[in-house]
GROMACS .gro file of C-alpha atoms in nm:
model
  410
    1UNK     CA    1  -9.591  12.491  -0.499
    2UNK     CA    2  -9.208  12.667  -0.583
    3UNK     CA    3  -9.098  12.518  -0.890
    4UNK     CA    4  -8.693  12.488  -0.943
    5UNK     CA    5  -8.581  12.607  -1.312
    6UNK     CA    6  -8.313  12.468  -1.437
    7UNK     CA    7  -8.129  12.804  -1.638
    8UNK     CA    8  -7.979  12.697  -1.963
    9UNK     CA    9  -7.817  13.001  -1.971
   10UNK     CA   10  -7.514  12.992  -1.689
   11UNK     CA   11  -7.277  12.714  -1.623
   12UNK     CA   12  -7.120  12.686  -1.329
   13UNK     CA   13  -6.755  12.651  -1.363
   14UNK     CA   14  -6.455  12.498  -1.144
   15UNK     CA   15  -6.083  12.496  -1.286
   16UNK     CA   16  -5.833  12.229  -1.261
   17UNK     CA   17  -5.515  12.383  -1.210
   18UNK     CA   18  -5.274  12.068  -1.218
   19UNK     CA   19  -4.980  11.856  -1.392
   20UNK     CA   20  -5.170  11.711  -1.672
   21UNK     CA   21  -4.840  11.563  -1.833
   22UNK     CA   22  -4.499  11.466  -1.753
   23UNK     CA   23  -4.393  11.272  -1.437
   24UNK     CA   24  -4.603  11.415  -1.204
   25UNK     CA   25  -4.979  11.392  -1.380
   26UNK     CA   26  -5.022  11.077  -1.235
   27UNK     CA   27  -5.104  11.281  -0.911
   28UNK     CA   28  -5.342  11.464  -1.121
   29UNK     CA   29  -5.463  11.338  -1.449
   30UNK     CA   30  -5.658  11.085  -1.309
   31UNK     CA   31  -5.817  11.302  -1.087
   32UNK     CA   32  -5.932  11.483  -1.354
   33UNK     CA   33  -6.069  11.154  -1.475
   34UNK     CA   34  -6.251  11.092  -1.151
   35UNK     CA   35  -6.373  11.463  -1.196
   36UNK     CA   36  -6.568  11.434  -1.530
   37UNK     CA   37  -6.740  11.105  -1.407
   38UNK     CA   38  -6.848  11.360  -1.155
   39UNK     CA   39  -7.002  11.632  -1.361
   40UNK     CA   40  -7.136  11.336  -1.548
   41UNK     CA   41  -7.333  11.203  -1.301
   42UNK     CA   42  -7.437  11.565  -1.127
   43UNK     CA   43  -7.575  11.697  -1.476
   44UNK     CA   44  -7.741  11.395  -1.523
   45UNK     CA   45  -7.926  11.456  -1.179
   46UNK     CA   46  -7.981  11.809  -1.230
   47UNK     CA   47  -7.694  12.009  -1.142
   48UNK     CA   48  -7.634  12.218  -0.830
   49UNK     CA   49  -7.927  12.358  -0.694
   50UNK     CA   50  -7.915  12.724  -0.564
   51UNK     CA   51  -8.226  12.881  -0.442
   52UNK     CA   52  -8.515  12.792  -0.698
   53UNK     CA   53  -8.271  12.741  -1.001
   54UNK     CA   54  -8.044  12.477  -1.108
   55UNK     CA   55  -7.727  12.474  -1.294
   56UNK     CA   56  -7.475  12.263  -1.531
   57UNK     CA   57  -7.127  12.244  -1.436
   58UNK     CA   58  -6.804  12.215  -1.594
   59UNK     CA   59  -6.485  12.134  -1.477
   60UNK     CA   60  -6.181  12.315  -1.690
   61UNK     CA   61  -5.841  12.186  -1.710
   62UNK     CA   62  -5.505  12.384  -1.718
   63UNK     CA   63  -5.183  12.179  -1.697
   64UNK     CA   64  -4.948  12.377  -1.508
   65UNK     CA   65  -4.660  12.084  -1.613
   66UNK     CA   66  -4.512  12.150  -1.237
   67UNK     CA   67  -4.397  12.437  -1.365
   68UNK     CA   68  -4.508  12.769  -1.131
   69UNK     CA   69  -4.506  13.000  -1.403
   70UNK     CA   70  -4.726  12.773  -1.582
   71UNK     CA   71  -4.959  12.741  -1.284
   72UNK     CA   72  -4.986  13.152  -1.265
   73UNK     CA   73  -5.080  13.214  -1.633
   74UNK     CA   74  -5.329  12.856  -1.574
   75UNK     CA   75  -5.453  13.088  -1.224
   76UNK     CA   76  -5.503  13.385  -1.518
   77UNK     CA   77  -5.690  13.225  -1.742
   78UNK     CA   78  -5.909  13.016  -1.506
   79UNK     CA   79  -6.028  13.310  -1.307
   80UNK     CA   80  -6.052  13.628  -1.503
   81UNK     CA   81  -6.124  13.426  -1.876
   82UNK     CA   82  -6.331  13.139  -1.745
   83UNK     CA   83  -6.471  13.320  -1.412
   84UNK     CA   84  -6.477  12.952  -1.278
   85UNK     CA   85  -6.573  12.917  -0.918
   86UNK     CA   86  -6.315  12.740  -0.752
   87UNK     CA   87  -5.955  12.621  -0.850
   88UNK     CA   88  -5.854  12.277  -0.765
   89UNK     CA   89  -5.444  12.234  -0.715
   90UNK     CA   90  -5.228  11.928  -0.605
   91UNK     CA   91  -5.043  12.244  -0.532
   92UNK     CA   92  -4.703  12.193  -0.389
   93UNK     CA   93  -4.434  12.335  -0.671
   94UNK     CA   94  -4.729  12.517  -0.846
   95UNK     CA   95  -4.842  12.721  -0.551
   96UNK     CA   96  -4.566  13.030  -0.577
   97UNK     CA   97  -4.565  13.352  -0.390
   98UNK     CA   98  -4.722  13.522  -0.738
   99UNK     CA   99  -5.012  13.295  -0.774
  100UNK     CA  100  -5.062  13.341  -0.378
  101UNK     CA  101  -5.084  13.698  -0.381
  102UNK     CA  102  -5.338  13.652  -0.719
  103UNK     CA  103  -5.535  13.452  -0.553
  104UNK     CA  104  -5.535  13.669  -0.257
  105UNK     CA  105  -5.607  13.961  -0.463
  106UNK     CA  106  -5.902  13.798  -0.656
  107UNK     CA  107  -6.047  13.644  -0.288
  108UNK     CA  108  -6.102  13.309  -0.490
  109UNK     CA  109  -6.161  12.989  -0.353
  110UNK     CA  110  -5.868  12.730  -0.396
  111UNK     CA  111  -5.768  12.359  -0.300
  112UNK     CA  112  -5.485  12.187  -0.242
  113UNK     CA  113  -5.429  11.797  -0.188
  114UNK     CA  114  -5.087  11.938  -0.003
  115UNK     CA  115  -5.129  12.138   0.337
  116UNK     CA  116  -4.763  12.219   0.369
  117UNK     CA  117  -4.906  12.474   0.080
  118UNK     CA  118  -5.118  12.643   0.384
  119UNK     CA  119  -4.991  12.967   0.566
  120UNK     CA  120  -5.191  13.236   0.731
  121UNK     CA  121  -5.115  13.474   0.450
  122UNK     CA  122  -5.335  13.222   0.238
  123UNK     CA  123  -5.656  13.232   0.406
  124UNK     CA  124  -5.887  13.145   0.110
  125UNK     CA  125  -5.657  12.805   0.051
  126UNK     CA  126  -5.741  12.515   0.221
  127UNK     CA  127  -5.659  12.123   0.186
  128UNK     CA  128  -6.005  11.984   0.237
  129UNK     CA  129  -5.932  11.621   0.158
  130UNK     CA  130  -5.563  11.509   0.184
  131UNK     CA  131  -5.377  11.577   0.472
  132UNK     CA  132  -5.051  11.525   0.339
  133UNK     CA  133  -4.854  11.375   0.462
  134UNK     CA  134  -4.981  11.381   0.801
  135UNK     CA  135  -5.185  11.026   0.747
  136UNK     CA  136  -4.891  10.882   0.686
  137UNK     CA  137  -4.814  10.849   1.069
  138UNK     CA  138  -5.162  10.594   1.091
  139UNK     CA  139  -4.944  10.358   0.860
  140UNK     CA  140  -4.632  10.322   1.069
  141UNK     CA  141  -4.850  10.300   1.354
  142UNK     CA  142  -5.044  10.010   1.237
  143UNK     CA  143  -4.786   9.819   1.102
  144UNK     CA  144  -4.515   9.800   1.436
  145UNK     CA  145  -4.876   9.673   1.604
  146UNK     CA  146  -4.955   9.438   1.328
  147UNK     CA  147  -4.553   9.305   1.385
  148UNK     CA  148  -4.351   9.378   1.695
  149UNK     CA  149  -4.066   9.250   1.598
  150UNK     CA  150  -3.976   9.536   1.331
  151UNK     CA  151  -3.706   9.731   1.463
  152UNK     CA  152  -3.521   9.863   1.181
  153UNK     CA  153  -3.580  10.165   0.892
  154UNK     CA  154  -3.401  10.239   0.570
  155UNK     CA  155  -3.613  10.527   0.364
  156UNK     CA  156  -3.598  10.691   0.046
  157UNK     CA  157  -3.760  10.906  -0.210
  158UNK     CA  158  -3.720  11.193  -0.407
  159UNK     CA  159  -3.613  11.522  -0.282
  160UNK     CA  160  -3.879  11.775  -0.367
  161UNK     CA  161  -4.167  11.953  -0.213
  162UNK     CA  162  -4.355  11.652  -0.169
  163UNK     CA  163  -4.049  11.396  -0.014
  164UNK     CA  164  -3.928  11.673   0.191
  165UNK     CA  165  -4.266  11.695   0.413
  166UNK     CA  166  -4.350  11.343   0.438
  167UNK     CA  167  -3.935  11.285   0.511
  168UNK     CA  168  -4.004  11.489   0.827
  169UNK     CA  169  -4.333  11.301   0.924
  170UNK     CA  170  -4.206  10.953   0.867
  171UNK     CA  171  -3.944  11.038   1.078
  172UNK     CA  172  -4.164  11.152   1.355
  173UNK     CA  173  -4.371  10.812   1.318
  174UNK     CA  174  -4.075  10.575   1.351
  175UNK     CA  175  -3.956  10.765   1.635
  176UNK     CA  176  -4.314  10.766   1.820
  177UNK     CA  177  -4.308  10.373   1.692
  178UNK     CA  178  -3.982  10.289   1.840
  179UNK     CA  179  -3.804  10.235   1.467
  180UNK     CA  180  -3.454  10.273   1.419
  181UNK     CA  181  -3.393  10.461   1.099
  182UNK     CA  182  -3.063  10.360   1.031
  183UNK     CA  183  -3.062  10.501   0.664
  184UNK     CA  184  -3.181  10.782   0.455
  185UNK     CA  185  -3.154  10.881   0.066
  186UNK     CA  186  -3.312  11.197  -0.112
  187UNK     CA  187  -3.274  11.133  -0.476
  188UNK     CA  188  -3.292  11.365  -0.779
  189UNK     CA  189  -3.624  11.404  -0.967
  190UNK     CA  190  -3.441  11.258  -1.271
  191UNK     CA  191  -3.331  10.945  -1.106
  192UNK     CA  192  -3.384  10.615  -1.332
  193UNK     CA  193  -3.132  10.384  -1.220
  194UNK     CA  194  -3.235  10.245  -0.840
  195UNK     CA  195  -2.972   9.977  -0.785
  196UNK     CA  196  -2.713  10.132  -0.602
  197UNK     CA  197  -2.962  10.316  -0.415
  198UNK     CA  198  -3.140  10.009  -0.315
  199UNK     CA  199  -2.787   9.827  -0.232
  200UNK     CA  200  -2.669  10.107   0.034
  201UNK     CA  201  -3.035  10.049   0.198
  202UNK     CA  202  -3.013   9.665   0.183
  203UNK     CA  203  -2.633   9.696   0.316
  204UNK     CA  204  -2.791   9.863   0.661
  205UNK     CA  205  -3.021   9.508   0.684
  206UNK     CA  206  -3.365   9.777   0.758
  207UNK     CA  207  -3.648   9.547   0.871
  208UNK     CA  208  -3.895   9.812   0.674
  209UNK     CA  209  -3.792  10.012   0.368
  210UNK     CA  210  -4.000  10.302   0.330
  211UNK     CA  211  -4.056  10.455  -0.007
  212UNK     CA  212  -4.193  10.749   0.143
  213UNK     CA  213  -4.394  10.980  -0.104
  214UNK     CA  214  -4.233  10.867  -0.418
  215UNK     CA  215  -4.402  10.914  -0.713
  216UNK     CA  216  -4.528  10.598  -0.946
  217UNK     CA  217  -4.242  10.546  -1.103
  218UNK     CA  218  -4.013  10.531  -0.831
  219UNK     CA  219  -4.228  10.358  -0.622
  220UNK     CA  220  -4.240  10.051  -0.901
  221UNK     CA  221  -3.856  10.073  -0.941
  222UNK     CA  222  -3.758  10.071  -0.587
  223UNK     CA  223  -3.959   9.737  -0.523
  224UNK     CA  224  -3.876   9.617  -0.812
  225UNK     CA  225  -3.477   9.661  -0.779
  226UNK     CA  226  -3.548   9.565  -0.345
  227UNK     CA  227  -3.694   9.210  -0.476
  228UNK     CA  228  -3.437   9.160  -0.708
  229UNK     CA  229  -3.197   9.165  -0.413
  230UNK     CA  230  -3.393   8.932  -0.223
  231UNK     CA  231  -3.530   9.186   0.025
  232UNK     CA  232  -3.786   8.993   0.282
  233UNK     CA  233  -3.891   9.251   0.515
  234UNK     CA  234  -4.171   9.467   0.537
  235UNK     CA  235  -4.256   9.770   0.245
  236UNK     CA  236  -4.457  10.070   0.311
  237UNK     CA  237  -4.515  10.392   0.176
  238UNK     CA  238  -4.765  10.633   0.089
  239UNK     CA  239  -4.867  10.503  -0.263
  240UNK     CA  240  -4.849  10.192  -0.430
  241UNK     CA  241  -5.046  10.314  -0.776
  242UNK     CA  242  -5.070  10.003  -1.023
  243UNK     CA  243  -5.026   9.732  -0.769
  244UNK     CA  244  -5.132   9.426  -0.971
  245UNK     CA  245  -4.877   9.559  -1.213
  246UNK     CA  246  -4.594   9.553  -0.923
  247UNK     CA  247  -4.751   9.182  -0.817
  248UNK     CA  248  -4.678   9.080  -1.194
  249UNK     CA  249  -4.320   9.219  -1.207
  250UNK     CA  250  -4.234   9.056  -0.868
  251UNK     CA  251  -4.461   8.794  -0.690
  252UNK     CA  252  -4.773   8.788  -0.493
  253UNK     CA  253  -4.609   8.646  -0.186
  254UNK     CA  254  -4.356   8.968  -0.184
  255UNK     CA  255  -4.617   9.219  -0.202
  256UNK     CA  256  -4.822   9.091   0.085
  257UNK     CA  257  -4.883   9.337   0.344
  258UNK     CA  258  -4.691   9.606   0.168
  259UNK     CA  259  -4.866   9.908   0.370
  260UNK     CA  260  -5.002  10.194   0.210
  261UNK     CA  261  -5.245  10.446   0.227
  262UNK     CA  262  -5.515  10.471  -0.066
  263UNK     CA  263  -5.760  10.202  -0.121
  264UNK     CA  264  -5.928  10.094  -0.449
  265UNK     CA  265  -6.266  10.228  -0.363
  266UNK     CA  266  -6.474   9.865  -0.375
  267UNK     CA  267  -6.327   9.811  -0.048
  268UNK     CA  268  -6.610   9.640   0.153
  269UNK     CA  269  -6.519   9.877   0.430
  270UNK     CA  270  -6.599  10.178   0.255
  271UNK     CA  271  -6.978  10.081   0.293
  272UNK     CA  272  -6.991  10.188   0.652
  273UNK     CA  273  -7.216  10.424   0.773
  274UNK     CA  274  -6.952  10.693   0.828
  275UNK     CA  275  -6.829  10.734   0.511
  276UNK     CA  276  -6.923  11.039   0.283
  277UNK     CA  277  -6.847  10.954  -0.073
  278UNK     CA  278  -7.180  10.838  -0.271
  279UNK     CA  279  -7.162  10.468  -0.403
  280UNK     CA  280  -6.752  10.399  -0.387
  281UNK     CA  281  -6.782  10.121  -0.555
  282UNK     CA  282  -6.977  10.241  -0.837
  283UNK     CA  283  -6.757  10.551  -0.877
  284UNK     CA  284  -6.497  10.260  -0.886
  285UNK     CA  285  -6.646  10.060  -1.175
  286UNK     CA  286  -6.725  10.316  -1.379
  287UNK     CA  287  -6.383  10.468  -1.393
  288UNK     CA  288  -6.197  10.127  -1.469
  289UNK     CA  289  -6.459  10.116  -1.707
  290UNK     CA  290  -6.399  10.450  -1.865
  291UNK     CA  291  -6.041  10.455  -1.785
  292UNK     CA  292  -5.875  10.103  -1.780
  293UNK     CA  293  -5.542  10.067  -1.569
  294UNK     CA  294  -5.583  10.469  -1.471
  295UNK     CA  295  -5.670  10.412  -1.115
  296UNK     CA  296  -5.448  10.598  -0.858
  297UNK     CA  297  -5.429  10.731  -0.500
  298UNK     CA  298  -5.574  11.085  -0.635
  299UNK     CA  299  -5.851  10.916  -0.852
  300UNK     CA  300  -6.115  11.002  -0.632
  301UNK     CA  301  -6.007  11.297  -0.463
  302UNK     CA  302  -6.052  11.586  -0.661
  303UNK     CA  303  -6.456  11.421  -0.694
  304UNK     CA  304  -6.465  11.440  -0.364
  305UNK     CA  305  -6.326  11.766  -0.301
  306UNK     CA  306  -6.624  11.903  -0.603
  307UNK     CA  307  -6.924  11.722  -0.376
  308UNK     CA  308  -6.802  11.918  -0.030
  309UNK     CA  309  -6.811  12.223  -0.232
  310UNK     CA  310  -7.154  12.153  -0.407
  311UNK     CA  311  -7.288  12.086  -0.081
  312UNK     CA  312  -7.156  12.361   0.051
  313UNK     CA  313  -7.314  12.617  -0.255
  314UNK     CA  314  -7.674  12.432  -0.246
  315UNK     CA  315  -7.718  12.537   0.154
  316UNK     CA  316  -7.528  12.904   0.107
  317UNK     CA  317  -7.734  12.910  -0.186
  318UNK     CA  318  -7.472  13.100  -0.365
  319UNK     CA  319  -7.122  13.009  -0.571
  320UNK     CA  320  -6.936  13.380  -0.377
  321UNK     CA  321  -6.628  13.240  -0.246
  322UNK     CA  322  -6.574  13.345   0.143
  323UNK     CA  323  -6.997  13.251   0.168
  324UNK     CA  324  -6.905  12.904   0.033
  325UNK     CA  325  -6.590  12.928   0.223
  326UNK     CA  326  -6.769  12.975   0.576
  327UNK     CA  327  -7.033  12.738   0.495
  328UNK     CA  328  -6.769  12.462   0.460
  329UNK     CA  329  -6.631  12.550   0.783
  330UNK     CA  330  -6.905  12.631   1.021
  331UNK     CA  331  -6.873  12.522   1.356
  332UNK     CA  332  -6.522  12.408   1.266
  333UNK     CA  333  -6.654  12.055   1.190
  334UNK     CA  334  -6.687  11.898   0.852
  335UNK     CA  335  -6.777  11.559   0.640
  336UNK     CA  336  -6.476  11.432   0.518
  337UNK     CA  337  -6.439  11.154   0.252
  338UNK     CA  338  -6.392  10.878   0.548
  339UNK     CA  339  -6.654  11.033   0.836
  340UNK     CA  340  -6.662  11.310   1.037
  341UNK     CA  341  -6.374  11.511   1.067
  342UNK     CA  342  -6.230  11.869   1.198
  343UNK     CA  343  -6.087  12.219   1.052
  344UNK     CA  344  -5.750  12.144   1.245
  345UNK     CA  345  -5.356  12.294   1.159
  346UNK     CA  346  -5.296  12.602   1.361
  347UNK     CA  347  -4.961  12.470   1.508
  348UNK     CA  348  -4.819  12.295   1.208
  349UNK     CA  349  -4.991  12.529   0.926
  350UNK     CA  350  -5.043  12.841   1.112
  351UNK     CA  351  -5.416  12.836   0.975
  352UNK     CA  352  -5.713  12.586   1.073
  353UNK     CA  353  -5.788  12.516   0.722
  354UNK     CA  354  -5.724  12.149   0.681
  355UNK     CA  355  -5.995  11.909   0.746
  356UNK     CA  356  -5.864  11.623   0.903
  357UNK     CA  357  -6.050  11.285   1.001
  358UNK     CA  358  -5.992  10.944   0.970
  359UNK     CA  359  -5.710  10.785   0.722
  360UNK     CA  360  -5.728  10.428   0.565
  361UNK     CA  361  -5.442  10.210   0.620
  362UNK     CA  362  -5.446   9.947   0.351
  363UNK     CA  363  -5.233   9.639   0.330
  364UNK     CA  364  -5.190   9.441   0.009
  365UNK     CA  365  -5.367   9.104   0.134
  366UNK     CA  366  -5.402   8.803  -0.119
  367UNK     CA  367  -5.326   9.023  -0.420
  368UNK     CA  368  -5.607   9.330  -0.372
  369UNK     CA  369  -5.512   9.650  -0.138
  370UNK     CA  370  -5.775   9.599   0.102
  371UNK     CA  371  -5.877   9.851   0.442
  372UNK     CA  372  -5.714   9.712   0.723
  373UNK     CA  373  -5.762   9.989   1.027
  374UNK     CA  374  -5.912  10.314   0.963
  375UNK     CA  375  -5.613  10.571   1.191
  376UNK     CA  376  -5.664  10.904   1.381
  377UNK     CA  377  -5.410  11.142   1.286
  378UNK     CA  378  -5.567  11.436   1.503
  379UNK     CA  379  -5.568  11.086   1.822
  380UNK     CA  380  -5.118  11.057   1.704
  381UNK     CA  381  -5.093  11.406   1.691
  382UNK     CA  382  -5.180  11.509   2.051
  383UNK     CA  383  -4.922  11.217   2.201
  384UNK     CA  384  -4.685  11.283   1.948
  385UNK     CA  385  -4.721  11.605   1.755
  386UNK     CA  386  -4.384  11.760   1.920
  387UNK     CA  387  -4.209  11.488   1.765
  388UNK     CA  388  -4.356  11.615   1.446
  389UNK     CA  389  -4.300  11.995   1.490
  390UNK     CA  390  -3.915  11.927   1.598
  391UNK     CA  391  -3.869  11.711   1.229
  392UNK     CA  392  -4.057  11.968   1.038
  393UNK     CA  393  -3.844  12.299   1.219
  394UNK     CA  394  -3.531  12.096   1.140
  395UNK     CA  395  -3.594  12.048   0.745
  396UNK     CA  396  -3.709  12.453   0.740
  397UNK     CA  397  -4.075  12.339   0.687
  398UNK     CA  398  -4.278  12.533   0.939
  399UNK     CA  399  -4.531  12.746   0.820
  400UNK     CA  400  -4.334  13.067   0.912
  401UNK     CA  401  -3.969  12.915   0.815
  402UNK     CA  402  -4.144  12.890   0.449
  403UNK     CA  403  -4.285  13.249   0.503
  404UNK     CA  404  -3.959  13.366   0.612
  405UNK     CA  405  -3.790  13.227   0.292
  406UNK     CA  406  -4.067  13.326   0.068
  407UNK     CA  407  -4.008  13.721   0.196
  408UNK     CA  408  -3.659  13.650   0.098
  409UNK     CA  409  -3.706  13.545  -0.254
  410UNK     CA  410  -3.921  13.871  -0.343
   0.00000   0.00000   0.00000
């Protein structure tokens, strides 16, 4: 009978290419966290099996600080020092014109947890977990069901490469939901003080506030400085990292049913038979274990991202790039994180290389962020995706308004 050897001699590598420190590793440090639980728990297995031989893996970190000249030398090293087999990016700021064209040049595989990052001048990028912020549309949907009443918007967040997109699709939700917005603040990066933000929000009496994609920090702030004030509306926004801190610093009864969209991963719901992510709730446990009060929306993500692409190697039994590549996309169907799902994003990306299923909506509910509806963004998109496309064009987003403005800049 074959035999599988398991060669001592070759590791196979995959490169994090992220914002270890600063104000945006939240978004990525604990990612890496969830990564090396990961690699833990494949080596101790076996490794990745291609063809009769098996192999240990490593996952390398580079922290690109946000910085994009950071992210090109971390592209550098990664790929020609390294030779790793795939680059995982929250992208965004990081992914320049100079690191495309590297990547282009080298034909490696990369990730990114932001398909706004996707053009069809990137063809070896793809976003095969996070579609964001296109989920974000199954949270406003869910909550103007879960309370008719809601009429009103006020929305903030910071004004960067990651507030700009998800401005443009929160828009297009309220306006599919039938929410006024009735006011809207982009706020500098370096932005501590949140009280006369809050205040001109509050003035417009919003039914909803909506924190948008606002990083930790701002996220804890804003609530913080809107229940101060008395605020007794609705909340939602795309994060809510460190909750049970926000529940201390406020009070359980004010964070109920703040809507979000990233649950802790021993949801109950997350043991139903369509979901693709091997024992949730142990992968759960064994990070707060490891990593005590590190658990964020992007915990999980970069693990799952590592499992689609070892899947992908063990049946093209090889690690070349375009081979894993097709294999991932073959028949233009894939197994995302929450159940089956589709290589979708020719009209908004230019490119069909975001897999897109499913999204959680989660609700804070008696002090845990628990699944409440599990929302079709492809189902939104085909009543509503004009809406989407008309927000986008008019904040220069578009796939070919960014390539238009990258030629520009060279």
């Amino acid at each position: 009978m074959p035999r599988t050897v398991i060669d001592a001699d070759k590791i196979l590598k995959i490169g994090m290419l992220a914002p270890l420190s600063g104000k945006m590793k939240s978004w990525a440090e604990p990612g890496f966290m969830g990564c090396l639980i990961w690699k833990d728990w494949v080596n101790k297995k076996g490794g990745i099996r291609i063809g009769d031989r098996r192999y240990q893996v490593d996952v390398i970190p580079y922290d690109t600080q946000f910085r994009p000249e950071k992210a090109l030398a971390g592209a550098r090293k990664l790929l020609i020092d390294h030779g790793v087999q795939l680059v995982m990016m929250l992208g965004g700021n990081d992914f320049s014109r100079p690191l495309r064209d590297f990547v282009n040049q080298r034909k490696a595989l990369v990730t990114t947890l932001l398909p706004s990052d996707l053009s069809p001048n990137a063809r070896t990028l793809i976003a095969p977990c996070e579609v964001h912020p296109i989920y974000n549309v199954t949270g406003v949907d869910w909550l103007v069901r879960d309370d008719p009443r809601l009429k009103t918007v006020a929305m903030c967040t910071q004004n960067d490469e990651h507030g700009l997109p998800s401005i443009a699709t929160y828009r297009a939700a309220f306006e599919a939901a039938g929410l006024t917005l009735v006011d809207e603040h982009l706020f500098p990066n370096q932005t501590s003080d949140f009280s006369e933000i809050i205040g001109r929000l509050l003035e417009k009496k919003p039914d909803v506030l909506c924190w948008d994609t606002a990083y930790e920090p701002f996220v804890h702030a804003m609530t913080i400085e809107a229940y101060k004030r008395g605020f007794k509306g609705r909340i939602i926004s795309c994060t809510c990292d460190n909750y049970l801190e926000l529940i201390e610093k406020t009070s359980p009864e004010f964070m109920e049913n703040f809507v979000f969209q990233f649950p802790d991963f021993d949801d109950p719901r997350l043991n139903e038979p369509q979901i693709n992510f091997g024992d949730p709730a142990g992968f759960f446990n064994e990070f707060c274990r490891r990593y005590p009060g590190e658990w964020s929306a992007v915990s999980w993500e970069y693990a799952a991202i590592l499992q689609m692409w070892k899947v992908a190697v063990e049946r093209a039994r090889t690690i070349e790039p375009l081979t894993v590549l097709a294999m991932m996309k073959v028949g233009g169907k894939g197994k995302h994180v929450f159940g089956e799902a589709t290589w979708w994003g020719r009209e908004l990306f230019g490119i069909d290389n975001a897999l897109v299923g499913d999204w959680p909506v989660v609700a804070i509910r008696n002090g845990r962020a628990r699944i409440v509806e599990f929302g079709s963004p492809l189902t939104w998109w085909k009543s509503y995706g004009y809406l989407l496309i008309k927000h986008m064009r008019a904040l220069n987003l578009m796939w070919d308004q960014r390539e238009e403005k990258l030629a520009l800049s060279r």
